Coordinates of C-alpha atoms in Angstrom, one line a residue:
X1 CA -64.0 48.8 36.8
X2 CA -62.5 51.8 36.6
X3 CA -61.9 53.0 32.7
X4 CA -58.1 53.5 32.9
X5 CA -57.8 50.0 34.3
X6 CA -59.9 48.8 32.0
X7 CA -58.0 50.3 28.9
X8 CA -54.4 49.7 30.4
X9 CA -55.1 46.0 32.0
X10 CA -53.9 47.2 35.6
X11 CA -54.9 47.0 38.6
X12 CA -55.1 51.0 39.9
X13 CA -55.0 53.7 37.8
X14 CA -51.6 55.0 38.7
X15 CA -49.6 55.8 35.9
X16 CA -45.8 56.7 36.7
X17 CA -44.5 59.9 35.0
X18 CA -41.2 59.1 32.4
X19 CA -39.0 60.9 34.4
X20 CA -35.6 60.2 31.8
X21 CA -32.5 59.7 33.6
X22 CA -33.8 58.7 36.8
X23 CA -36.4 56.3 35.6
X24 CA -35.1 52.6 35.6
X25 CA -36.5 49.2 34.4
X26 CA -36.7 48.0 38.2
X27 CA -38.5 51.1 39.0
X28 CA -40.7 50.5 35.9
X29 CA -41.3 47.1 36.9
X30 CA -42.1 47.7 40.8
X31 CA -44.8 50.0 39.4
X32 CA -46.0 47.9 37.2
X33 CA -46.2 44.8 39.6
X34 CA -47.9 46.8 42.2
X35 CA -50.8 47.4 39.9
X36 CA -50.2 50.6 38.0
X37 CA -48.4 51.5 34.7
X38 CA -44.8 51.8 34.7
X39 CA -43.2 53.9 32.0
X40 CA -39.5 54.1 30.8
X41 CA -38.3 57.7 30.1
X42 CA -35.9 58.6 27.4
X43 CA -32.7 57.4 29.4
X44 CA -33.7 54.8 31.8
X45 CA -31.2 52.6 32.8
X46 CA -28.6 54.3 30.9
X47 CA -25.6 55.0 33.3
X48 CA -23.6 57.3 30.9
X49 CA -24.5 59.8 28.3
X50 CA -25.2 58.4 25.1
X51 CA -24.7 59.6 22.0
X52 CA -26.5 59.2 18.8
X53 CA -29.8 57.8 17.6
X54 CA -28.8 53.7 17.0
X55 CA -27.2 53.8 20.8
X56 CA -29.9 54.9 22.2
X57 CA -32.2 52.7 20.6
X58 CA -30.0 49.8 21.6
X59 CA -29.9 51.0 25.2
X60 CA -33.5 51.5 25.4
X61 CA -33.8 48.3 23.7
X62 CA -31.8 46.6 27.0
X63 CA -34.3 48.3 29.0
X64 CA -37.2 46.9 27.8
X65 CA -35.9 43.1 27.7
X66 CA -34.9 44.2 31.5
X67 CA -38.4 45.6 32.5
X68 CA -40.1 42.4 30.9
X69 CA -37.7 40.0 33.1
X70 CA -39.0 42.1 36.4
X71 CA -42.5 41.9 35.3
X72 CA -45.1 40.1 33.4
X73 CA -47.4 43.1 33.7
X74 CA -47.9 45.9 30.9
X75 CA -45.7 48.8 30.8
X76 CA -45.4 51.7 28.7
X77 CA -42.6 54.1 26.8
X78 CA -42.5 57.8 26.5
X79 CA -42.4 59.5 23.4
X80 CA -42.8 62.7 21.5
X81 CA -44.6 63.9 18.2
X82 CA -42.6 64.8 15.2
X83 CA -42.8 68.2 15.7
X84 CA -40.6 67.7 19.2
X85 CA -38.4 65.0 17.8
X86 CA -35.8 67.2 15.4
X87 CA -33.6 64.5 15.2
X88 CA -36.0 61.2 14.8
X89 CA -35.0 60.1 18.3
X90 CA -38.5 59.4 19.7
X91 CA -39.7 57.9 15.3
X92 CA -37.2 55.3 16.0
X93 CA -38.1 54.4 19.6
X94 CA -41.8 54.0 18.2
X95 CA -40.3 51.4 15.8
X96 CA -38.2 49.8 18.5
X97 CA -41.5 49.6 20.7
X98 CA -43.2 47.5 17.8
X99 CA -40.5 45.1 17.9
X100 CA -40.4 44.5 21.3
X101 CA -44.2 44.7 21.7
X102 CA -44.5 47.5 24.1
X103 CA -48.0 48.7 23.0
X104 CA -48.7 51.7 25.4
X105 CA -47.3 54.9 24.5
X106 CA -47.2 58.0 26.9
X107 CA -46.8 60.7 24.4
X108 CA -45.5 64.1 25.5
X109 CA -46.0 67.3 23.4
X110 CA -48.4 69.2 20.9
X111 CA -51.3 67.1 19.4
X112 CA -50.8 65.6 16.4
X113 CA -53.5 63.8 15.0
X114 CA -52.5 62.4 11.9
X115 CA -49.6 60.6 14.2
X116 CA -52.5 59.9 16.7
X117 CA -54.1 58.0 13.9
X118 CA -51.1 56.3 12.8
X119 CA -50.3 55.0 16.3
X120 CA -53.7 53.8 16.5
X121 CA -53.6 51.9 13.4
X122 CA -50.0 50.3 14.5
X123 CA -52.2 48.9 17.3
X124 CA -51.0 51.4 19.9
X125 CA -52.8 52.2 23.1
X126 CA -51.9 56.0 23.5
X127 CA -51.9 58.1 26.5
X128 CA -51.7 62.0 25.2
X129 CA -50.1 64.2 27.5
X130 CA -50.2 68.0 25.8
X131 CA -47.3 70.0 26.7
X132 CA -49.9 73.1 27.8
X133 CA -52.9 71.3 28.1
X134 CA -56.1 72.7 26.2
X135 CA -59.5 71.8 26.2
X136 CA -58.7 72.2 21.9
X137 CA -55.9 69.7 22.1
X138 CA -57.9 67.0 24.3
X139 CA -61.0 67.2 21.9
X140 CA -58.4 67.0 18.8
X141 CA -56.5 64.1 20.4
X142 CA -59.7 62.1 21.5
X143 CA -61.2 62.8 17.7
X144 CA -58.1 61.3 16.3
X145 CA -58.2 58.4 18.4
X146 CA -56.3 58.8 21.8
X147 CA -57.2 56.6 24.6
X148 CA -56.4 58.7 27.8
X149 CA -55.8 62.5 28.3
X150 CA -53.4 63.6 30.8
X151 CA -54.2 67.3 32.4
X152 CA -51.3 68.5 33.1
X153 CA -50.9 71.6 35.6
X154 CA -48.6 74.2 36.7
X155 CA -48.2 72.1 40.0
X156 CA -46.1 69.3 38.3
X157 CA -42.4 69.0 38.6
X158 CA -40.4 68.4 35.5
X159 CA -40.5 71.1 32.6
X160 CA -43.8 73.0 33.9
X161 CA -46.6 74.0 31.5
X162 CA -46.2 77.6 30.5
X163 CA -49.6 78.6 31.4
X164 CA -50.7 79.5 35.1
X165 CA -53.6 76.5 35.1
X166 CA -53.4 74.2 38.2
X167 CA -54.2 70.6 38.2
X168 CA -57.4 70.8 39.5
X169 CA -58.8 73.4 37.0
X170 CA -57.2 71.4 34.2
X171 CA -58.7 68.2 35.0
X172 CA -61.9 70.1 35.5
X173 CA -62.2 71.4 31.9
X174 CA -60.9 68.4 30.0
X175 CA -62.6 66.0 32.0
X176 CA -65.7 68.1 31.0
X177 CA -65.3 68.2 27.4
X178 CA -63.8 65.0 26.4
X179 CA -65.4 61.6 27.0
X180 CA -62.7 59.4 27.5
X181 CA -60.6 59.2 30.5
X182 CA -58.4 62.1 31.8
X183 CA -55.4 61.9 34.4
X184 CA -54.8 64.7 36.9
X185 CA -50.8 65.4 37.1
X186 CA -49.4 67.8 39.1
X187 CA -49.1 67.3 43.0
X188 CA -50.7 64.1 43.2
X189 CA -48.5 63.0 46.4
X190 CA -51.0 61.4 48.8
X191 CA -54.3 60.5 48.6
X192 CA -55.8 63.9 49.9
X193 CA -54.4 65.0 46.4
X194 CA -55.6 62.0 44.5
X195 CA -59.2 62.6 45.9
X196 CA -58.9 66.1 45.0
X197 CA -58.6 64.8 41.3
X198 CA -61.0 62.6 41.4
X199 CA -63.6 64.9 42.8
X200 CA -63.2 67.4 39.8
X201 CA -63.2 64.6 37.1
X202 CA -60.0 62.6 37.4
X203 CA -60.3 59.0 36.7
X204 CA -56.9 58.2 37.7
X205 CA -53.2 60.0 38.4
X206 CA -50.2 60.6 36.5
X207 CA -47.2 60.4 39.1
X208 CA -43.9 61.6 39.3
X209 CA -42.5 63.5 42.1
X210 CA -43.8 60.9 44.6
X211 CA -41.7 58.2 42.7
X212 CA -38.6 59.9 42.9
X213 CA -39.2 59.5 46.8
X214 CA -39.5 55.6 46.3
X215 CA -37.1 52.7 47.6
X216 CA -36.9 51.6 43.7
X217 CA -35.9 55.2 42.2
X218 CA -32.6 55.1 41.2
X219 CA -32.1 59.1 41.7
X220 CA -29.2 59.5 44.1
X221 CA -29.7 59.6 47.9
X222 CA -28.6 62.9 48.2
X223 CA -31.0 64.4 45.6
X224 CA -33.9 62.3 47.6
X225 CA -32.9 63.8 50.8
X226 CA -32.8 67.5 49.1
X227 CA -35.9 67.0 48.4
X228 CA -37.3 66.0 51.9
X229 CA -35.4 68.8 53.4
X230 CA -36.6 71.6 51.7
X231 CA -39.1 73.9 53.3
X232 CA -42.5 74.1 51.4
X233 CA -41.8 78.4 50.8
X234 CA -38.1 77.6 49.8
X235 CA -38.4 76.0 46.5
X236 CA -37.7 78.4 43.2
X237 CA -39.5 78.4 40.0
X238 CA -37.9 79.9 37.2
X239 CA -38.6 80.5 33.3
X240 CA -36.9 78.7 30.4
X241 CA -37.1 78.7 26.6
X242 CA -38.2 82.5 26.3
X243 CA -41.7 81.8 28.5
X244 CA -42.3 78.4 26.8
X245 CA -41.6 76.2 30.0
X246 CA -40.6 77.0 33.8
X247 CA -38.4 74.9 36.1
X248 CA -39.5 74.5 39.9
X249 CA -36.4 73.3 41.8
X250 CA -35.2 73.1 45.3
X251 CA -33.2 76.4 46.2
X252 CA -29.5 75.2 44.5
X253 CA -27.1 77.2 42.5
X254 CA -29.0 76.3 39.3
X255 CA -32.4 77.5 40.5
X256 CA -30.8 80.8 42.4
X257 CA -29.2 81.5 39.0
X258 CA -32.3 81.3 36.8
X259 CA -34.3 83.7 39.1
X260 CA -31.3 86.1 38.9
X261 CA -31.2 85.6 35.2
X262 CA -35.1 86.3 34.8
X263 CA -34.9 89.1 36.6
X264 CA -31.9 90.6 34.4
X265 CA -34.5 90.0 31.3
X266 CA -32.8 86.6 30.3
X267 CA -35.9 84.4 29.9
X268 CA -33.8 81.3 28.8
X269 CA -31.2 80.4 31.2
X270 CA -29.7 77.1 31.5
X271 CA -31.4 74.3 33.6
X272 CA -27.9 72.2 34.0
X273 CA -27.7 68.2 33.9
X274 CA -30.3 66.0 35.3
X275 CA -27.7 63.3 34.8
X276 CA -24.9 64.8 37.1
X277 CA -27.9 66.3 39.7
X278 CA -30.5 64.3 40.0
X279 CA -29.2 61.1 39.3
X280 CA -25.7 60.9 40.3
X281 CA -26.5 63.7 43.2
X282 CA -24.4 67.1 42.6
X283 CA -26.8 70.0 43.5
X284 CA -25.1 72.5 41.5
X285 CA -25.1 70.5 38.1
X286 CA -28.7 71.1 37.6
X287 CA -32.1 71.2 38.5
X288 CA -33.7 68.9 41.2
X289 CA -37.3 69.8 39.9
X290 CA -40.2 68.6 42.0
X291 CA -44.2 69.8 42.3
X292 CA -45.6 72.5 44.0
X293 CA -46.6 70.1 47.1
X294 CA -43.3 67.9 47.3
X295 CA -42.7 68.9 51.0
X296 CA -46.4 67.1 51.8
X297 CA -44.0 64.0 50.9
X298 CA -42.9 62.8 54.6
X299 CA -40.4 59.3 53.4
X300 CA -39.1 57.3 51.0
X301 CA -41.4 54.1 50.4
X302 CA -41.7 51.3 48.3
X303 CA -43.5 51.6 45.2
X304 CA -46.0 48.8 46.3
X305 CA -47.3 51.1 49.1
X306 CA -47.3 54.4 46.7
X307 CA -49.4 52.7 44.1
X308 CA -52.1 51.5 46.5
X309 CA -52.5 54.6 48.4
X310 CA -52.7 56.6 45.4
X311 CA -55.1 54.1 43.2
X312 CA -57.1 52.7 45.8
X313 CA -59.8 55.6 45.9
X314 CA -60.6 55.1 42.2
X315 CA -61.2 51.4 42.7
X316 CA -62.5 50.9 45.9

């Protein structure tokens, strides 16, 4: 069997990216029911902007329990190391995950060996996704006990790594230097891209954009149509956080303003609101962010079809 499938107890090594607001218990359950691993993002199922840790925890508790009502298959939750969690939000979510028996953590951020060791001691399966993937970070995560490494290339949607390393190169490098399984992340939208990832060492895939264009994703129809209708040459990329991160977006207001700000020496322009843009469908409110090959997606499909297409090559 495929090692990722063995570790996670799933049929296909396809892990759904935890896309914050546009994630829902329905999407997560659909991915898991299809044989992949659904992952609850930080604002899954929320219908309004939540204030405070306790309120956020209770909203996530509802999402976890609703997911359990829709699937008996494994699913995970997205968390962050303490260095990227100044208000203790993620720490509270990890405690919640323990309480609710969600024992797969998808960790996004810098590698923290002590925390990985603690999560493993607590019984969690740890999928480590370093913000800017590096060989040193992957080796450090493996030594600390991480079960699976995610190799994220600058081809990804969402908050892109500041490094210019593409998915193919990141996957090839990390899989060469660690013995635990590596997932390719960034631009995995069809069978061709999944095969390319497999050739350079991936044992599975970590997928965001393709699941935005799924029937079960709660992103606004306007959001989905903007992605489908954008010409491949027209996506925009601008730098934020003083060079630490970048955003790729359809050519909307925030994207155009971000490009102009960068030209004028401002490398921390706003990215707007995912809640109002991608969830509610206001194209001027934020970035509609996707991977570099989003234009290869031609249709909105059920998760079952997507998971099988991307995962079959790893197990058949």
